[in-house]
Coordinates of C-alpha atoms in Angstrom, one line a residue:
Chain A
X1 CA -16.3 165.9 -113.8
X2 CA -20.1 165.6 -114.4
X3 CA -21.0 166.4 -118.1
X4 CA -24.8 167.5 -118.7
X5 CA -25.3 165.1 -122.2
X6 CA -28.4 166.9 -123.8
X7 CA -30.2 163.4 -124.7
X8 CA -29.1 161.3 -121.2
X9 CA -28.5 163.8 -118.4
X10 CA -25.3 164.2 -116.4
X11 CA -22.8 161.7 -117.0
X12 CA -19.4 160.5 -115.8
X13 CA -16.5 162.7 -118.2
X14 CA -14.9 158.7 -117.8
X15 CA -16.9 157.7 -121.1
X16 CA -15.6 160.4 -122.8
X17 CA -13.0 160.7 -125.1
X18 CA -11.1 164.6 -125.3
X19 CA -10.9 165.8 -128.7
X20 CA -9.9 169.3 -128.4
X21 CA -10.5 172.5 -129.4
X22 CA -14.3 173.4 -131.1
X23 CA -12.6 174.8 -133.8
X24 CA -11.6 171.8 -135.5
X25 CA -15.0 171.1 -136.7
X26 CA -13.9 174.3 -139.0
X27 CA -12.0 171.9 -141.5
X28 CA -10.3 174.3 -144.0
X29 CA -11.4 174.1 -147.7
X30 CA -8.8 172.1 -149.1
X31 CA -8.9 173.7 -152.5
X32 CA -8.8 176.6 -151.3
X33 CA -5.3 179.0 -152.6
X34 CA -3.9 179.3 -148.7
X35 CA -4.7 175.6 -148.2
X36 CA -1.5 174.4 -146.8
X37 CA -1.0 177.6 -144.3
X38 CA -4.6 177.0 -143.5
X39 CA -4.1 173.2 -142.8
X40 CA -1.2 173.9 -141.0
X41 CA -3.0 176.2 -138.6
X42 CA -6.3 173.8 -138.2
X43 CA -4.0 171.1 -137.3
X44 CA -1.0 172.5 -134.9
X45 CA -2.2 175.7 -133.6
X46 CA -4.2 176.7 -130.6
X47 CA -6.0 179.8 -128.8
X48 CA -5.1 177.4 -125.4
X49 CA -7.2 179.8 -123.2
X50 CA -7.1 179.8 -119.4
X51 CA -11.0 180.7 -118.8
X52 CA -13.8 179.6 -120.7
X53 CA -13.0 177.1 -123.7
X54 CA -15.5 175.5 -126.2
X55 CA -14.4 171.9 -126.6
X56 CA -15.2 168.8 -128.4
X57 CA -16.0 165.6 -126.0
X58 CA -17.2 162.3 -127.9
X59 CA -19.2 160.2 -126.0
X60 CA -17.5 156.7 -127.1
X61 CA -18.4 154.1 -124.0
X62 CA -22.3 156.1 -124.3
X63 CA -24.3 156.8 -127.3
X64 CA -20.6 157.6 -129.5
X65 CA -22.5 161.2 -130.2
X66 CA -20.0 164.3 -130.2
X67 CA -20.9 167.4 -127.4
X68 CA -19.9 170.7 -128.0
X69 CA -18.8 171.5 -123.6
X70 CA -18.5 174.4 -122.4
X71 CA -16.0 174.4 -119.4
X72 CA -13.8 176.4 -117.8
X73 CA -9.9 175.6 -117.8
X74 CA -9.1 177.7 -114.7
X75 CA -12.2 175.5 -112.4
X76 CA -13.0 172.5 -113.9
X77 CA -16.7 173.9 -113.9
X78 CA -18.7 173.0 -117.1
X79 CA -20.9 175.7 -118.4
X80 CA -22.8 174.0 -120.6
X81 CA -22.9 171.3 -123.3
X82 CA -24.5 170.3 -127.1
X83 CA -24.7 168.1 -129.7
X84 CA -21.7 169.0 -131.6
X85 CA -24.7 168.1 -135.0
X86 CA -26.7 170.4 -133.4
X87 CA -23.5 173.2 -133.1
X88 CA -22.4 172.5 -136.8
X89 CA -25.9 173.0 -138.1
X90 CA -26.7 176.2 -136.5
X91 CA -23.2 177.6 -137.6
X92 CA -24.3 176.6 -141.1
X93 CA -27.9 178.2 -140.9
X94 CA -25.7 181.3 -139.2
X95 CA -23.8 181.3 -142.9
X96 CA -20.4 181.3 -140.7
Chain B
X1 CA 29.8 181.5 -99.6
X2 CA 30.7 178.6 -100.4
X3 CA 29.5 174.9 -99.6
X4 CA 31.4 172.2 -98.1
X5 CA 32.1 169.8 -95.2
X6 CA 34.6 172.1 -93.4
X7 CA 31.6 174.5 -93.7
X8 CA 29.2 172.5 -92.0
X9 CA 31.6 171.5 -89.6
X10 CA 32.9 175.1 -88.7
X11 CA 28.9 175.8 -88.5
X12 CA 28.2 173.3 -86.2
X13 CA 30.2 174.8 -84.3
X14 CA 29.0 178.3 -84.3
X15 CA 24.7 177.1 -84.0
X16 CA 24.5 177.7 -87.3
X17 CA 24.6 181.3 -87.1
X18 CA 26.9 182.2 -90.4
X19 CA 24.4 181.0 -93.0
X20 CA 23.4 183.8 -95.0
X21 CA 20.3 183.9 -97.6
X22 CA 21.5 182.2 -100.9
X23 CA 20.7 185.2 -103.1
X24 CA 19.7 189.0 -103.1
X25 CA 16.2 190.1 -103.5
X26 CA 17.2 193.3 -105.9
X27 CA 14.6 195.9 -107.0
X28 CA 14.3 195.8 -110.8
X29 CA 16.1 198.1 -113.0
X30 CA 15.1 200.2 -115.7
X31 CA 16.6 197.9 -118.6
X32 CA 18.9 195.2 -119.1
X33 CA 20.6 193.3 -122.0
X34 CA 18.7 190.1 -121.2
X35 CA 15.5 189.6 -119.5
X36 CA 14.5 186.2 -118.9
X37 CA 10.8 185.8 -118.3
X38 CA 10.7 183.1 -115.4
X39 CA 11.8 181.7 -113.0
X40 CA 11.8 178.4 -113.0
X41 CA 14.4 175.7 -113.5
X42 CA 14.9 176.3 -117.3
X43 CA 14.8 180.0 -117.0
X44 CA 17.7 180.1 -113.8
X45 CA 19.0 177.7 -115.8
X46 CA 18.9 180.2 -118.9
X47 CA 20.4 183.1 -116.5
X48 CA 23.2 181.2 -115.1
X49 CA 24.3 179.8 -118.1
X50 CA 24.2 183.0 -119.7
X51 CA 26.7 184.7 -117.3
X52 CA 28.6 181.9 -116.7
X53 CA 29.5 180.1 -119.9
X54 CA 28.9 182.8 -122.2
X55 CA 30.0 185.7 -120.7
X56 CA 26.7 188.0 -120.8
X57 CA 26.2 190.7 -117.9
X58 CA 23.2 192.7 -117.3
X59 CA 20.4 189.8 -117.0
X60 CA 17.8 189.6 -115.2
X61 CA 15.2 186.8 -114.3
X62 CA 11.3 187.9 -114.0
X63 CA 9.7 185.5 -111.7
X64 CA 5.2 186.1 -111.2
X65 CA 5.6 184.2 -107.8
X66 CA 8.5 182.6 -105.8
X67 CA 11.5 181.2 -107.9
X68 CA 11.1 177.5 -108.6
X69 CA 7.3 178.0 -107.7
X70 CA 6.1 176.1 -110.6
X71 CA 6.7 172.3 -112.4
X72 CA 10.3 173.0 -111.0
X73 CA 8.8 172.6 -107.5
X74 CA 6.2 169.6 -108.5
X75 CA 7.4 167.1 -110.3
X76 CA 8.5 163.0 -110.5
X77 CA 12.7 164.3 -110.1
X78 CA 13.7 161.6 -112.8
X79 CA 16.1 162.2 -115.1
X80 CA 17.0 160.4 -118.1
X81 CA 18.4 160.1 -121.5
X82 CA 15.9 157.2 -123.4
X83 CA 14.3 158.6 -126.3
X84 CA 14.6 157.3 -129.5
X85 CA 14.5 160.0 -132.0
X86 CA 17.8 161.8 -133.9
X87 CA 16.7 165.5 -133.1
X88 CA 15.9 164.2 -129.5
X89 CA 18.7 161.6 -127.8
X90 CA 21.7 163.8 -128.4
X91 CA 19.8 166.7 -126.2
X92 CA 18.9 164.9 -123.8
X93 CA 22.5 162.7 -123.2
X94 CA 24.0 166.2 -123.4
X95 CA 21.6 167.1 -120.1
X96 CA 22.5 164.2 -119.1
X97 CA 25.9 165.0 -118.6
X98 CA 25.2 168.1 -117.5
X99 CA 23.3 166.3 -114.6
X100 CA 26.5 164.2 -114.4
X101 CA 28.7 167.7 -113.4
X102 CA 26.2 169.9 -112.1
X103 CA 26.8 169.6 -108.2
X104 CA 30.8 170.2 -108.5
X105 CA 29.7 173.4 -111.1
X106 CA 27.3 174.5 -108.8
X107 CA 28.9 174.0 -105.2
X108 CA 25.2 173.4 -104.6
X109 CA 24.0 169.5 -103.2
X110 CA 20.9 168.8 -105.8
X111 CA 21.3 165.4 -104.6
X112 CA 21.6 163.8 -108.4
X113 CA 21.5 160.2 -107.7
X114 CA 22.2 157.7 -110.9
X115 CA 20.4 155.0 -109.3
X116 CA 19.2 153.6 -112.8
X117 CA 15.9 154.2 -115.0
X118 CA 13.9 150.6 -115.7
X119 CA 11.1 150.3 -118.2
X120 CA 9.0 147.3 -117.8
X121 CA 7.9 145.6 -121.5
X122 CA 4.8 142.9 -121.4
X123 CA 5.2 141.7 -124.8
X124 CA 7.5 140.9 -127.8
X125 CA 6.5 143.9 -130.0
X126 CA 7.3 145.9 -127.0
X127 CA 10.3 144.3 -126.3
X128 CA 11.2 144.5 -130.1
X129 CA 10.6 148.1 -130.0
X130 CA 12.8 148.4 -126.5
X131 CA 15.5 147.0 -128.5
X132 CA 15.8 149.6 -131.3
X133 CA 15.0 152.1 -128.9
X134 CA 18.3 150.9 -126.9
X135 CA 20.0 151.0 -130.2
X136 CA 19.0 154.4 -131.1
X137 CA 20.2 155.4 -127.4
X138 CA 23.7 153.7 -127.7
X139 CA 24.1 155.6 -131.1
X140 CA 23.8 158.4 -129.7
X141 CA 26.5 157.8 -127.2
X142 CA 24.4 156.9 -123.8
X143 CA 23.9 153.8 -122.0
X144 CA 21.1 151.3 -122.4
X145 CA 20.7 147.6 -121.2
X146 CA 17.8 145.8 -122.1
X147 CA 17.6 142.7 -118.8
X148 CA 16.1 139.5 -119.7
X149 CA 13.2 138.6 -117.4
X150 CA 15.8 136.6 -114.9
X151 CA 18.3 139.4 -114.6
X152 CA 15.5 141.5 -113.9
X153 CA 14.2 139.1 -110.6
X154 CA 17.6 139.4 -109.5
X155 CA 17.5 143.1 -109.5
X156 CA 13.8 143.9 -108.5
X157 CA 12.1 140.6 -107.0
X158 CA 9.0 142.0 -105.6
X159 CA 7.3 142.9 -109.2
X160 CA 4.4 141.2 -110.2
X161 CA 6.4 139.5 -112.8
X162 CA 3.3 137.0 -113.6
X163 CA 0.3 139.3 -114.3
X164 CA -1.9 137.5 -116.1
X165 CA -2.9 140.2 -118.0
X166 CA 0.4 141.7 -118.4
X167 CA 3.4 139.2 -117.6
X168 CA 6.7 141.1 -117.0
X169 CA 9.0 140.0 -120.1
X170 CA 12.4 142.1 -119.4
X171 CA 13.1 145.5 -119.3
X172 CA 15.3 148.6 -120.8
X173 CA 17.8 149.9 -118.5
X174 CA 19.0 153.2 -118.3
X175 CA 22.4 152.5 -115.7
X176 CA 22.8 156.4 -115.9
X177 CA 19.4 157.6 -115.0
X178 CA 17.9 158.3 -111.8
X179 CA 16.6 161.4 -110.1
X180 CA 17.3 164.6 -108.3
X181 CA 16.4 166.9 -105.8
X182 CA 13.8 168.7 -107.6
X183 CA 14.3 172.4 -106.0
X184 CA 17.6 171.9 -105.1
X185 CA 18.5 172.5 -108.6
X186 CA 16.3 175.9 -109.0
X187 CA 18.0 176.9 -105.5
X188 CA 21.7 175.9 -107.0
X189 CA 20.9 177.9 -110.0
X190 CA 19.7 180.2 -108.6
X191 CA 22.5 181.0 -106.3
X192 CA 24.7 180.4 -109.0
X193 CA 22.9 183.1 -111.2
X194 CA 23.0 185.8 -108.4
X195 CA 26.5 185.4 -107.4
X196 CA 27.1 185.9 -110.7
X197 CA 25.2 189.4 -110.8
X198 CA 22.1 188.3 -112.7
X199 CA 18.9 190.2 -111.2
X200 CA 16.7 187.7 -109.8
X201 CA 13.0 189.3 -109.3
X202 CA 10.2 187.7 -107.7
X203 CA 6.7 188.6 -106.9
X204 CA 7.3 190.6 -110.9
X205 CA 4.4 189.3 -113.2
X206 CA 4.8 190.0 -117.1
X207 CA 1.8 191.8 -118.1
X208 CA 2.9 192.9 -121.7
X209 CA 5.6 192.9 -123.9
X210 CA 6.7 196.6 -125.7
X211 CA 7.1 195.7 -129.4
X212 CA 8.1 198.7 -131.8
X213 CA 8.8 197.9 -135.6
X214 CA 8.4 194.1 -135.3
X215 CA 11.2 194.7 -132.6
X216 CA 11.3 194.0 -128.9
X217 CA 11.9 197.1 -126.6
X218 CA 11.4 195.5 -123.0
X219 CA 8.6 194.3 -120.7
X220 CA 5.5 195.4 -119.4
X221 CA 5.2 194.1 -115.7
X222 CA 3.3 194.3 -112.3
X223 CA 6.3 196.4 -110.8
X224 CA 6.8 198.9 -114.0
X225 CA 8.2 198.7 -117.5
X226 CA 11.7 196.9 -118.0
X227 CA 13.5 197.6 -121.0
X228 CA 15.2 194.6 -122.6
X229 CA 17.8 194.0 -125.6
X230 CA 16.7 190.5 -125.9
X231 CA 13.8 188.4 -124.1
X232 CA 13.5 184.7 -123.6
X233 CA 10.3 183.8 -122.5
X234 CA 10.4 180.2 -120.2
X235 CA 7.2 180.0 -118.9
X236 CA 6.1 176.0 -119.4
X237 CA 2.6 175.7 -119.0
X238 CA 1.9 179.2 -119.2
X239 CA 3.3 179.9 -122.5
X240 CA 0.1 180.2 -124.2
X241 CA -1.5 182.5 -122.0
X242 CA 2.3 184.8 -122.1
X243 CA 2.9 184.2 -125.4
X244 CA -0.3 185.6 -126.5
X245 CA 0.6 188.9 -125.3
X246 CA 2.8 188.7 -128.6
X247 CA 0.2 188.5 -130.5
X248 CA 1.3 184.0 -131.1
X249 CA -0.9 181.3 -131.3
X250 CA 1.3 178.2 -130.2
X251 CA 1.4 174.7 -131.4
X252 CA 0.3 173.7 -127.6
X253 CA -2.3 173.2 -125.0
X254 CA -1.9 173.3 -121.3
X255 CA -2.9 170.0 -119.7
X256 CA -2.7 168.9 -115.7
X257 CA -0.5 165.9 -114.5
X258 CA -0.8 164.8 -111.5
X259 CA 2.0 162.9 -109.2
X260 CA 1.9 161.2 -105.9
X261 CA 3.5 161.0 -102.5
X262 CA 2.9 158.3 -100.5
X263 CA 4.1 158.2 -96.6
X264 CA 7.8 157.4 -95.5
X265 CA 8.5 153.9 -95.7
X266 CA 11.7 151.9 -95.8
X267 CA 14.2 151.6 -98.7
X268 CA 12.1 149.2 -101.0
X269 CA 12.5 150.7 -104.2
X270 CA 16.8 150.3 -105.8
X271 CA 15.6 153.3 -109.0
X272 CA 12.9 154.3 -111.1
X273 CA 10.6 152.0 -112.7
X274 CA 8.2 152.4 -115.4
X275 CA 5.4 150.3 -116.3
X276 CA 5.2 149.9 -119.8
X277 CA 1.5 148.4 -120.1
X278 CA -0.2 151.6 -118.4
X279 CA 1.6 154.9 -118.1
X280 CA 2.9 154.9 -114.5
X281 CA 6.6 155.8 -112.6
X282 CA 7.2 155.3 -109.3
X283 CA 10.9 156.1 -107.6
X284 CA 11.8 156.3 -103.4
X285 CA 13.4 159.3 -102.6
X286 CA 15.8 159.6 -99.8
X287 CA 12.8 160.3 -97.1
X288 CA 11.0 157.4 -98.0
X289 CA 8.4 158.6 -99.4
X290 CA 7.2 156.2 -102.9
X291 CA 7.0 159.2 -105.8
X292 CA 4.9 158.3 -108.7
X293 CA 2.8 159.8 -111.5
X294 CA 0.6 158.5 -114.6
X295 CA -1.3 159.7 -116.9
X296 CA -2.3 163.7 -117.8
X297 CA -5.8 164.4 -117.3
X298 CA -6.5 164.6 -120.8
X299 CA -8.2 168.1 -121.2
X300 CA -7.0 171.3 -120.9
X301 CA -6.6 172.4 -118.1
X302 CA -4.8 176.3 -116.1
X303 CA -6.1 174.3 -112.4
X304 CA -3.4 173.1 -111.6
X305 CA -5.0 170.6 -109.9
X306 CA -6.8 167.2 -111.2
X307 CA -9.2 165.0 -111.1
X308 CA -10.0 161.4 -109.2
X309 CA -10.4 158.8 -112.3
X310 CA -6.4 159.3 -112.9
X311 CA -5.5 159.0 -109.5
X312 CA -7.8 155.5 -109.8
X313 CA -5.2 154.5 -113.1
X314 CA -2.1 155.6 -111.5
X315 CA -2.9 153.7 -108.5
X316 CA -4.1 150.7 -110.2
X317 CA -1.0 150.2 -112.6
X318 CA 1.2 150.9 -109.4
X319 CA -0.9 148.1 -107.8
X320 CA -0.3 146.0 -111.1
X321 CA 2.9 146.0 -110.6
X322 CA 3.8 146.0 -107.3
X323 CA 0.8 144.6 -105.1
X324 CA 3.2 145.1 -101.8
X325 CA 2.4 149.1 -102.0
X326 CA -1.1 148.1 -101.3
X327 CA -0.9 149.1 -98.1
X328 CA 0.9 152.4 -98.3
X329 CA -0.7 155.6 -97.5
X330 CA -1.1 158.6 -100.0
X331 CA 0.4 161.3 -98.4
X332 CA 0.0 164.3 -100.7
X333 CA -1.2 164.9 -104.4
X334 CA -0.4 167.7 -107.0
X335 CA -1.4 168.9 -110.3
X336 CA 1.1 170.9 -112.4
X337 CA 0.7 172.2 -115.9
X338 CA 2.1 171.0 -119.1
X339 CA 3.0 172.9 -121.5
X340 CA 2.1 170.2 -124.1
X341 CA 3.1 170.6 -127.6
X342 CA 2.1 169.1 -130.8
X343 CA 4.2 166.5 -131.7
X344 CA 5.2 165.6 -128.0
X345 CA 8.8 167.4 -128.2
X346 CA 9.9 170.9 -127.4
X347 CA 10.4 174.2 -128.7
X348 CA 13.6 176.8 -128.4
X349 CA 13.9 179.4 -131.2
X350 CA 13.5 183.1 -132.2
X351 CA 9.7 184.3 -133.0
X352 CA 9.3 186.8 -135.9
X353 CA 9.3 189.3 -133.0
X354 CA 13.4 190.3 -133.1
X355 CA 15.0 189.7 -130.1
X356 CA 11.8 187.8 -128.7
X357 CA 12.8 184.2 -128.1
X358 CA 10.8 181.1 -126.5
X359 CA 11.3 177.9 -125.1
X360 CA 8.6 175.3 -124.0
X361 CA 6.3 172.9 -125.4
X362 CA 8.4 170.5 -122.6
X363 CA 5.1 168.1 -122.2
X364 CA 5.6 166.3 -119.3
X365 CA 9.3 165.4 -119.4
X366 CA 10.9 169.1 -118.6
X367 CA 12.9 168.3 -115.1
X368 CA 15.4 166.0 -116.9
X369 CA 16.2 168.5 -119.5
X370 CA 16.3 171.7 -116.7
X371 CA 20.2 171.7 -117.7
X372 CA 20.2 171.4 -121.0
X373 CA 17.9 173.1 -122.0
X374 CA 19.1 176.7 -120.2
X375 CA 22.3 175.9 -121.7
X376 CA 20.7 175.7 -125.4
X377 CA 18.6 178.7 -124.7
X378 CA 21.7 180.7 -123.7
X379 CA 23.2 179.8 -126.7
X380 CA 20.8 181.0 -128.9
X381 CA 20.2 184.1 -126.7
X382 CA 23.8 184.8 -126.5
X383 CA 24.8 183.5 -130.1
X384 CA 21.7 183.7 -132.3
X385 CA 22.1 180.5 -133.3
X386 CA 20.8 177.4 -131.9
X387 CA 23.0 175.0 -129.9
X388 CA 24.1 172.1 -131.7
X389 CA 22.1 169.4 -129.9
X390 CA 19.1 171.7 -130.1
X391 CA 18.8 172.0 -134.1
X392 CA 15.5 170.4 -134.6
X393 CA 13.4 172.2 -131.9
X394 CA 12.6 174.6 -134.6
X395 CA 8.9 176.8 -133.8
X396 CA 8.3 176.4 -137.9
X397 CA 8.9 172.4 -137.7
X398 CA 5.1 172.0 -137.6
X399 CA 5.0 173.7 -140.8
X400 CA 7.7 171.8 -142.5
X401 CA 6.7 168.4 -141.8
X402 CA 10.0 167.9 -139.5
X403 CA 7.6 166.9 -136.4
X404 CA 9.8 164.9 -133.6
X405 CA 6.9 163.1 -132.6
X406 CA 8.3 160.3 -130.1
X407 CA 5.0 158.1 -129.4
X408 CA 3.5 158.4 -133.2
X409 CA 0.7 159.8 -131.8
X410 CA 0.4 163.1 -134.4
X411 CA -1.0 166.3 -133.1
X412 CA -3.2 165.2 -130.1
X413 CA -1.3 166.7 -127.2
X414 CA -3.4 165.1 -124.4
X415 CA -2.1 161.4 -126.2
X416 CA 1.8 162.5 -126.0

């Protein structure tokens, strides 16, 4: 697989390292009152879609920057990719 | 009918004439007591069980394709009891034995063959750690040898026992281990489910599941709705995407493995042997042909198929260790899908949803426990109650902090 890196162009999915679903840059507020049932959801449970899934690639033998990818589980295709910086900031501005 | 040497004999005889299909192809009924969803190895394994051991009429098996059309049909065939943790070894020696019996309980040849399980260590941590492991195993009540580097030549000279990189030390044996004909044991449970009046449906996809009152009433599917007392879903790498249907998010992703068959060559290979500096396996089986794996791809993945840098590892650590497969040809490649859990071990409980039960989260060791764990998930179907070897692969372990997390790895399921 061929991943479209936003700052160097298409590059091998070799010198990346998985990291899993998108949603674990939602960390839980840990003082929050559900804290526990929310940390136990953020760190063992999964949507696991067949079709289009958001991931989290980190680009450790490149520049060691995270990419939000796009891809789909069912073909292998990749759909698109981001900085995972540039993802978290616009969810931020988006007051999500 | 029933299997034996007279039979063949007397059919030799005849051309071969008197062999009959080996079960029914039934329409569905309108409801049942049990309805397994699946029909692989653990879920014929499930159906047989429950008629035969525990007594329970009125089952049938939903199956989206063929029957054993899934991992049961693509897979490595080992079998093994080797782990090292309490709520694991004891399940896995009782499959074990299970393996040990299952031809004489089936009448059914799955060719189980305890031609011995090696794993390879490179170093003394690793050989420190093979040591408790074979501790924990002979606990437990199963077999475990750990072979200097010299009984090792003796056993298996053409390894690459002076790597430079990574020198063969010794290894664990597992005497007892070995491997099995893969579909031999869907087809023997499956027989053994039908002539034992279980309902075994193919081409029948699950669409939905009927839930009144936090209750299950049966089974939405491609050929009509089938009502159900209970359901136990056995669906290995699909169990998110079926599961879901339920309304459940699972501790679990699906991933792809891989595994490799080379073309028929001579008897060169006495078991299975596992590297333990790279993840690699590599067995002969009766045809010849060398069956190995490696790694999962590492991202989830429905494909079913994989990709070339893993074929690159699993060929290079086969190369590692055995430079005389150099020259043998790849013959075919598959990719499968794991149902890979959390902590690296499986799941077989009740759900919140009464009378809806599940079992996965096998990872990519699931053919070795293909008896055991149909037994266990009868029990609980039948019983309520988990079997006693099954205790710990509780659905609300994650939870509780009672992960059985083999590797120490934590919750990355590509890393388990």
């Amino acid at each position: 697989m061929l991943i479209p890196h936003p700052i160097l162009g298409s590059r091998d999915a070799r010198e990346f390292t998985y990291l899993g679903d998108v949603r674990l840059v939602d960390r839980p507020d840990p003082t929050g009152p559900d804290a526990e049932a929310a940390f136990c959801d953020y760190v063992f449970l999964r949507d696991n879609p067949a079709g289009v899934h958001r991931e989290l690639w980190f680009h450790e033998q490149g520049d060691r920057s995270c990419l939000v990818v796009t891809r789909s589980t069912i073909t292998h295709d990749i759909l698109g990719a981001e900085l995972a910086r540039d993802f978290a900031l616009a969810r931020k501005r988006g007051g999500e | 009918m029933k299997f034996s040497g007279f039979r063949v004999f007397a059919e030799a005889l005849k051309g071969n004439t008197g062999w009959r299909p080996l079960w029914r192809n039934p329409e569905p009924k309108s409801d049942y007591d049990y309805v397994v969803v699946g029909g692989g190895g653990h879920g014929l394994a499930t159906a047989y069980y429950l008629a035969k051991t525990f007594g329970q009429s009125r089952i049938a098996v939903l199956e989206k394709g063929w029957l054993g059309s899934g991992n049961i049909g693509r897979n490595t065939t080992i079998i093994r009891s080797n782990y090292l943790l309490p709520g694991n070894e004891p399940f896995y020696e009782f499959s074990m034995k299970l393996w040990e019996g299952l031809e004489q309980e089936l009448n059914f040849n799955a060719m189980v063959s305890q031609r011995g399980v090696i794993n390879l260590f490179h170093s003394d941590s690793q050989h420190d750690s093979f040591r408790r492991r074979a501790n924990a195993v002979i606990l437990a009540g199963a077999d475990a040898r750990l072979l200097s580097r010299e009984d090792l030549r003796a056993m298996v000279p053409f390894l690459n026992f002076d790597n430079a990189r990574f020198p063969i030390r010794g290894a664990l044996l597992q005497p007892r281990g070995g491997t099995a004909r893969h579909d031999g044991v869907a087809w023997g449970y499956a027989r053994g489910a039908d002539l034992r009046g279980v309902d075994l449906i193919q081409n029948c996809e699950v669409t939905g599941f009927r839930i009144v009152d936090g209750k299950i009433r049966g089974v939405e599917t491609s050929r009509g709705y089938i009502g159900a007392g209970k359901v136990g879903v056995a669906v290995a790498g699909s169990s998110g995407r079926v599961m879901a249907m339920a309304g459940m998010r699972l501790p679990m992703e699906s991933h792809v493995l891989q595994a490799y068959v080379s073309e028929g060559l001579k008897p060169i290979l006495p078991g299975v042997i596992t590297f333990g500096a790279g993840h690699f396996y590599i067995s002969q089986s009766d045809k010849g042909g060398l069956v190995f794996g490696g790694d999962i791809d590492g991202y989830n993945s429905y494909a079913q198929r994989g990709n070339l840098p893993v074929v690159e590892h699993a060929a290079e650590c086969g190369l590692a260790l055995m430079p005389m497969i150099g020259r043998a040809r790849l013959l075919r490649m598959w990719g499968g899908l794991m149902d890979m859990s959390m902590d690296g071990s499986p799941i077989i409980d009740r759900t919140n949803i009464e009378g809806l039960f599940f079992n996965g989260g096998w990872c990519i060791g699931g053919f070795k426990a293909t008896p055991a764990s149909g037994y266990s998930f009868a029990h609980l179907l039948a019983t309520g109650s988990p079997h006693e070897t099954a205790r710990a692969y509780r659905l609300d372990r994650f939870s509780r902090g009672y992960v059985i997390d083999e590797t120490g790895t934590g919750a990355h399921p590509n890393l388990h």
